[in-house]
XYZ file of C-alpha atoms in Angstrom:
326
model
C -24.800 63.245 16.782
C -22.379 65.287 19.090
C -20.514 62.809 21.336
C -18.983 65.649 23.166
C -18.740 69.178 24.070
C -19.043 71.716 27.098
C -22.803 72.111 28.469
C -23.716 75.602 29.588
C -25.990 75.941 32.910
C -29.051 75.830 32.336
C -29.194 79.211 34.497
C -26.898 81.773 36.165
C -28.872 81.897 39.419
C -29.157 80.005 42.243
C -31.300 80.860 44.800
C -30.650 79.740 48.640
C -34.001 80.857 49.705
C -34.611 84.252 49.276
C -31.470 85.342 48.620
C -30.706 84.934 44.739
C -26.378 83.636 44.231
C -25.561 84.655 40.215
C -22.905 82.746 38.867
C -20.977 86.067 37.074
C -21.107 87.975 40.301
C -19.877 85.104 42.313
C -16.903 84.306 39.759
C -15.691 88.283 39.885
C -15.763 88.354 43.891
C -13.942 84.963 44.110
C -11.497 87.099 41.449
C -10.792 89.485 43.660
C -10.371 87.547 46.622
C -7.560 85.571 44.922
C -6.076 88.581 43.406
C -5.631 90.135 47.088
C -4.237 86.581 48.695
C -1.609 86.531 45.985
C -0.796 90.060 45.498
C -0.035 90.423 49.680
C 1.936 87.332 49.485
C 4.397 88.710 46.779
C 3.985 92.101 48.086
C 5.320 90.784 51.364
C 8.100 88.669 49.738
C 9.173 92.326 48.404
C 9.675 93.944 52.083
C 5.922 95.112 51.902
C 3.646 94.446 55.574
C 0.874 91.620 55.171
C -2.474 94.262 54.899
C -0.951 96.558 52.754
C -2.494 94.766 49.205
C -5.986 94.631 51.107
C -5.819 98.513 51.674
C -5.480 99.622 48.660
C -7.692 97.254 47.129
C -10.479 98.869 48.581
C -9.843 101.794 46.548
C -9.004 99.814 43.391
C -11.838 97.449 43.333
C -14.811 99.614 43.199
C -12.924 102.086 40.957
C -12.041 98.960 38.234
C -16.133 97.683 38.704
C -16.992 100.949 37.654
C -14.345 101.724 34.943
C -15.407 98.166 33.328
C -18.636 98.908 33.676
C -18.414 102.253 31.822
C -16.414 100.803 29.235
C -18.647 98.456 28.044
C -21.739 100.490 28.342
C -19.889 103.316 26.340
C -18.784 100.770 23.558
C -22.160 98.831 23.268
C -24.231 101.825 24.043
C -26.734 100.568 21.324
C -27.682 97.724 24.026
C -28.991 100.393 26.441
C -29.884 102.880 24.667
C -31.711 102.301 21.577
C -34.907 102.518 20.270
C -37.027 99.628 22.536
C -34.061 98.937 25.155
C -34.404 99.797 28.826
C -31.541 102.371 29.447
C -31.774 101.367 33.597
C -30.376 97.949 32.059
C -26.726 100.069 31.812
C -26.757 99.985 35.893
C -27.462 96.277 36.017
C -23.659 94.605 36.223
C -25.385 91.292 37.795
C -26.053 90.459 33.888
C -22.935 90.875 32.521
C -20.852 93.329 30.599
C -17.497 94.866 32.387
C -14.676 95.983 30.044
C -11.253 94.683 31.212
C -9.645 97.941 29.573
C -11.487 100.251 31.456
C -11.418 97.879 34.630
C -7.964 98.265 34.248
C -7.711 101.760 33.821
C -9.716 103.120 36.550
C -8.554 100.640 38.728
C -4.949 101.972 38.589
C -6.417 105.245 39.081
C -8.013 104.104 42.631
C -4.787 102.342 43.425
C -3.033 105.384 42.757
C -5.101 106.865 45.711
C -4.654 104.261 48.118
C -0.674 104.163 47.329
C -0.485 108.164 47.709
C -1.968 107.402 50.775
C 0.318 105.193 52.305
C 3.174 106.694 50.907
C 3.461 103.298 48.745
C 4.917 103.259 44.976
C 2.436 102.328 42.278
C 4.615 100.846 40.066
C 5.950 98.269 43.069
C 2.289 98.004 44.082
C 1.117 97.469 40.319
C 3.817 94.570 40.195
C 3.149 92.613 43.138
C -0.669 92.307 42.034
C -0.155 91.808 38.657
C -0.222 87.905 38.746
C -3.602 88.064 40.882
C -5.360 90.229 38.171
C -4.680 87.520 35.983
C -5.877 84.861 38.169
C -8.261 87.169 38.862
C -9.561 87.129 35.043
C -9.561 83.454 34.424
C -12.237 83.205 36.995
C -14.048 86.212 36.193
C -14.598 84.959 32.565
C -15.920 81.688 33.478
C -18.885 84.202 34.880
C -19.477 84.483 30.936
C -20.368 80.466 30.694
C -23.154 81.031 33.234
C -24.999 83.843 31.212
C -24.084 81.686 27.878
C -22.236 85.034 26.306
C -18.917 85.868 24.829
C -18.104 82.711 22.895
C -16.899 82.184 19.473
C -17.905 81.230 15.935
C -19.892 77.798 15.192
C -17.814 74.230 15.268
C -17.558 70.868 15.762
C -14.577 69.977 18.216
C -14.896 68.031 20.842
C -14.721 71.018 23.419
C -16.965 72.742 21.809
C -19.351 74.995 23.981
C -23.276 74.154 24.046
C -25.261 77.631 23.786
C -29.302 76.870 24.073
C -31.652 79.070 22.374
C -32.581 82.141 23.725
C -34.536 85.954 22.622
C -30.721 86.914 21.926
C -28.728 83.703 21.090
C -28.843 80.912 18.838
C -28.993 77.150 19.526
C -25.947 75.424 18.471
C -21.913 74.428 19.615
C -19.318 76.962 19.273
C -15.644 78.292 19.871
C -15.374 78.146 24.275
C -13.937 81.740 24.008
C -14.291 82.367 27.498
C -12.510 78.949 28.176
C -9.247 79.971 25.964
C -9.373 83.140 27.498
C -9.383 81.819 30.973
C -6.436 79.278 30.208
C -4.372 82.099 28.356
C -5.014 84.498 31.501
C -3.632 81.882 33.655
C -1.112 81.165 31.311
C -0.586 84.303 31.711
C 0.130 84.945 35.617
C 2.789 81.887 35.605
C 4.299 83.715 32.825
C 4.953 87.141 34.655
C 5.945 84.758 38.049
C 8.547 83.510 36.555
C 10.153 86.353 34.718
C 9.920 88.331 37.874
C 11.962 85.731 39.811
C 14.448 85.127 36.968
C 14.964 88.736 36.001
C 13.510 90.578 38.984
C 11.769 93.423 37.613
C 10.601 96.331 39.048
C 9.070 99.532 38.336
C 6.183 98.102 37.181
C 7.715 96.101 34.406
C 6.115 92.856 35.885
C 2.569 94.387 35.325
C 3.751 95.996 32.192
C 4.931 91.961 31.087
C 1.135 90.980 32.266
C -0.456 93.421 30.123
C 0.987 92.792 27.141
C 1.162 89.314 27.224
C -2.421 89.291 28.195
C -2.928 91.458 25.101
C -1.451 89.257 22.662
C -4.283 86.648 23.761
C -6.894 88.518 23.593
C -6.422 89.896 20.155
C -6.626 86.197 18.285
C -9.683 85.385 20.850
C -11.628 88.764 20.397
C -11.044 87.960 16.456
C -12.766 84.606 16.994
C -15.566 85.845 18.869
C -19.173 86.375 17.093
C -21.135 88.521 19.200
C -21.925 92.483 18.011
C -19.355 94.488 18.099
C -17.958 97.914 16.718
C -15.827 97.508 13.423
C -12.815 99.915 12.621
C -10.731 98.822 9.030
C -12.367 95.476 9.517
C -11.309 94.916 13.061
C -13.571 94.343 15.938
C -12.900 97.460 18.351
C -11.267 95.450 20.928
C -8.539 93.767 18.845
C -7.984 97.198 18.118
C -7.376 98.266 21.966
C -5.196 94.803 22.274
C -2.463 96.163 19.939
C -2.295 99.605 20.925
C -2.246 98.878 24.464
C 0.567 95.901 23.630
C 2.333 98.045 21.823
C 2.458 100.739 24.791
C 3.371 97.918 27.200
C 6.404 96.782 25.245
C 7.481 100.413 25.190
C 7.219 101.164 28.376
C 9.437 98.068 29.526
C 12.165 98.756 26.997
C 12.067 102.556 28.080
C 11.782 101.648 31.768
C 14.468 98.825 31.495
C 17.191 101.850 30.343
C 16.111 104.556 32.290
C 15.158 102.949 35.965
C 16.731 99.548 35.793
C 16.811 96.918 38.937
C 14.039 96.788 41.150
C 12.868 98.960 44.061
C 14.818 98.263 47.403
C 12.288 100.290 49.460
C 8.722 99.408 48.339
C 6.859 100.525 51.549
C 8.361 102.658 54.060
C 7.254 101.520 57.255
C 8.301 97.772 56.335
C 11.089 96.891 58.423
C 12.178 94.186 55.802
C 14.866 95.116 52.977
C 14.192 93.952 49.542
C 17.102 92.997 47.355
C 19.909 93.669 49.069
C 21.778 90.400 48.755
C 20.731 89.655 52.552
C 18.824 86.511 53.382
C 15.603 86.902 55.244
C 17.580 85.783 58.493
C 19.958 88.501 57.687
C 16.708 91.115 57.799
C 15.323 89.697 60.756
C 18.981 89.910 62.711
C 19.338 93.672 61.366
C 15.656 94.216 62.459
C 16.671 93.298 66.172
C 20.180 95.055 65.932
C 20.516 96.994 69.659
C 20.202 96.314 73.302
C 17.661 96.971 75.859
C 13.821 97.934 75.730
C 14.170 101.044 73.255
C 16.037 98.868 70.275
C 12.686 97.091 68.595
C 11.922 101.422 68.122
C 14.706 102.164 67.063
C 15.121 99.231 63.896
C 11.684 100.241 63.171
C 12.729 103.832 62.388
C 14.503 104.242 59.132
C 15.498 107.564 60.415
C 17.130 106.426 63.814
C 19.068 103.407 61.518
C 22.287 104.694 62.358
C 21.680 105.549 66.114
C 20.845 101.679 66.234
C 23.994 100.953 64.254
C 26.022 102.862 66.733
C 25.013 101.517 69.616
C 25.377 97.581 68.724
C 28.851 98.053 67.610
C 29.469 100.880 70.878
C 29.724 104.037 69.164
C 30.799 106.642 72.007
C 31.969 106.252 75.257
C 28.324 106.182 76.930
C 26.543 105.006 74.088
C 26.194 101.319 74.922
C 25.048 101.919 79.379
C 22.349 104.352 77.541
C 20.911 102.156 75.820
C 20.928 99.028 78.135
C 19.409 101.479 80.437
């Protein structure tokens, strides 16, 4: 008799009328929404304006829904489109079945869009965020416990998860894969917090840190995982994409560490706050007020007109000072 383990819902839907609530789409837009909240809050703490994160979100998101999306119908293409499967089944992301590598990859590619746009640094952008994807993981996979998919091989420990029997499953308790990989990811995101205050990195080393820590987690919980997969020397496909892409995360800190080292001091250039130069926040907001009379707000808003603000506070030529208080 099993005194204990995880139960799985007995469905993924919940319907409030007519209007049908699934548990995996529900746990990737709460994802996002904490992945925003946190990334503007760092991303203001670096001199960025509060909106900024939300902005280019809107390019990211759809891009990374569609680049997971791709990914996993590209490397479980046999689900769609084999003989007796329903090929229309690729378009239906309610069920399941987004690919955090290609999430990830086309993602960056829309944030590169919405960055260009603003005139904003990806890298900076890429590190303020980085926590949030994490965060933004651990509640995405728990969207995996309400369609009973993703877990791990059979066993008996007390946190074991309960999978009931289905056209595609088999009864029984096994390995909470989706729970490990949920703790790691959060794990995770306090991990890359941390470094970034105690070493303050920059140009995109913080998200560099995220992915390959997130990496070496999901290597050992992809290997433990029982559900089809491609095979290459043995390996499942995705332990496969876990080292490479570690590998070229570590790389690209050490490379980025010699050649571009510090962090960013301007990360957006309409923000009107300076990041790390050894001034206290009171310090910016003095500086940001610098000048006399109706036109000197303008003028500390405009990086270009910094030393025309300069010169007047400290009463640079002999009319400077009446001009301005006029």
């Amino acid at each position: 008799m099993d005194l204990a383990y995880i139960p799985s819902p007995s469905t993924g839907v919940i319907h409030l009328g007519p209007i049908p609530l699934r548990g995996y789409a529900f746990c990737i837009i709460l994802g996002v929404f904490v992945a925003v909240w946190l990334g503007n809050k760092r991303w203001i703490a670096r001199g960025g304006t509060a909106g900024t994160v939300a902005d280019i979100a809107v390019w990211a998101v759809p891009f990374g829904l569609v680049g997971g999306r791709l990914y996993h119908v590209i490397t479980d293409y046999q689900l769609y489109f084999s003989e007796g499967e329903n090929w229309v089944d690729a378009f239906k992301i309610w069920e399941g079945g987004l690919g955090i590598w290609g999430a990830i990859a086309f993602g960056a590619v829309g944030a590169w869009i919405g960055c260009r746009r603003r005139g904003i640094p990806l890298p900076a952008y890429a590190d303020a965020i980085a926590p949030g994807i994490a965060l933004a993981q651990a509640i995405g996979r728990w969207g995996n416990w309400f369609n009973q998919e993703l877990y791990g091989k059979p066993t008996d420990l007390p946190w074991a998860l309960k999978i009931t029997e289905s056209a595609n499953r088999e009864a029984g308790l096994y390995h909470p894969t989706f729970l490990y990989e949920s703790l790691w990811c959060v794990g995770v995101a306090f991990l890359v917090i941390w470094a970034d205050r105690r070493f303050k990195l920059g140009h995109g080393r913080a998200f560099a840190l995220y992915v390959a820590a997130y990496c070496a987690g999901r290597g050992w919980i992809e290997y433990m995982r029982v559900d089809e997969a491609h095979h290459i020397l043995g390996l499942r496909l995705n332990v496969w994409t876990a080292i490479i892409v570690f590998v070229l995360a570590v790389v690209y800190m050490v490379v980025s560490a010699r050649v571009r080292p510090g962090r960013e001091e301007i990360v957006e250039p309409r923000s009107r706050k300076p990041v790390e130069t050894g001034k206290t926040d009171d310090d910016a907001e003095d500086a940001a007020d610098a000048g006399t009379g109706n036109a000197a707000s303008d003028d500390a808003a405009d990086p270009d007109d910094a030393g025309d603000s300069h010169d007047v506070e400290n009463g640079a030529g002999n009319g400077a000072g009446s001009a301005a208080k006029g």
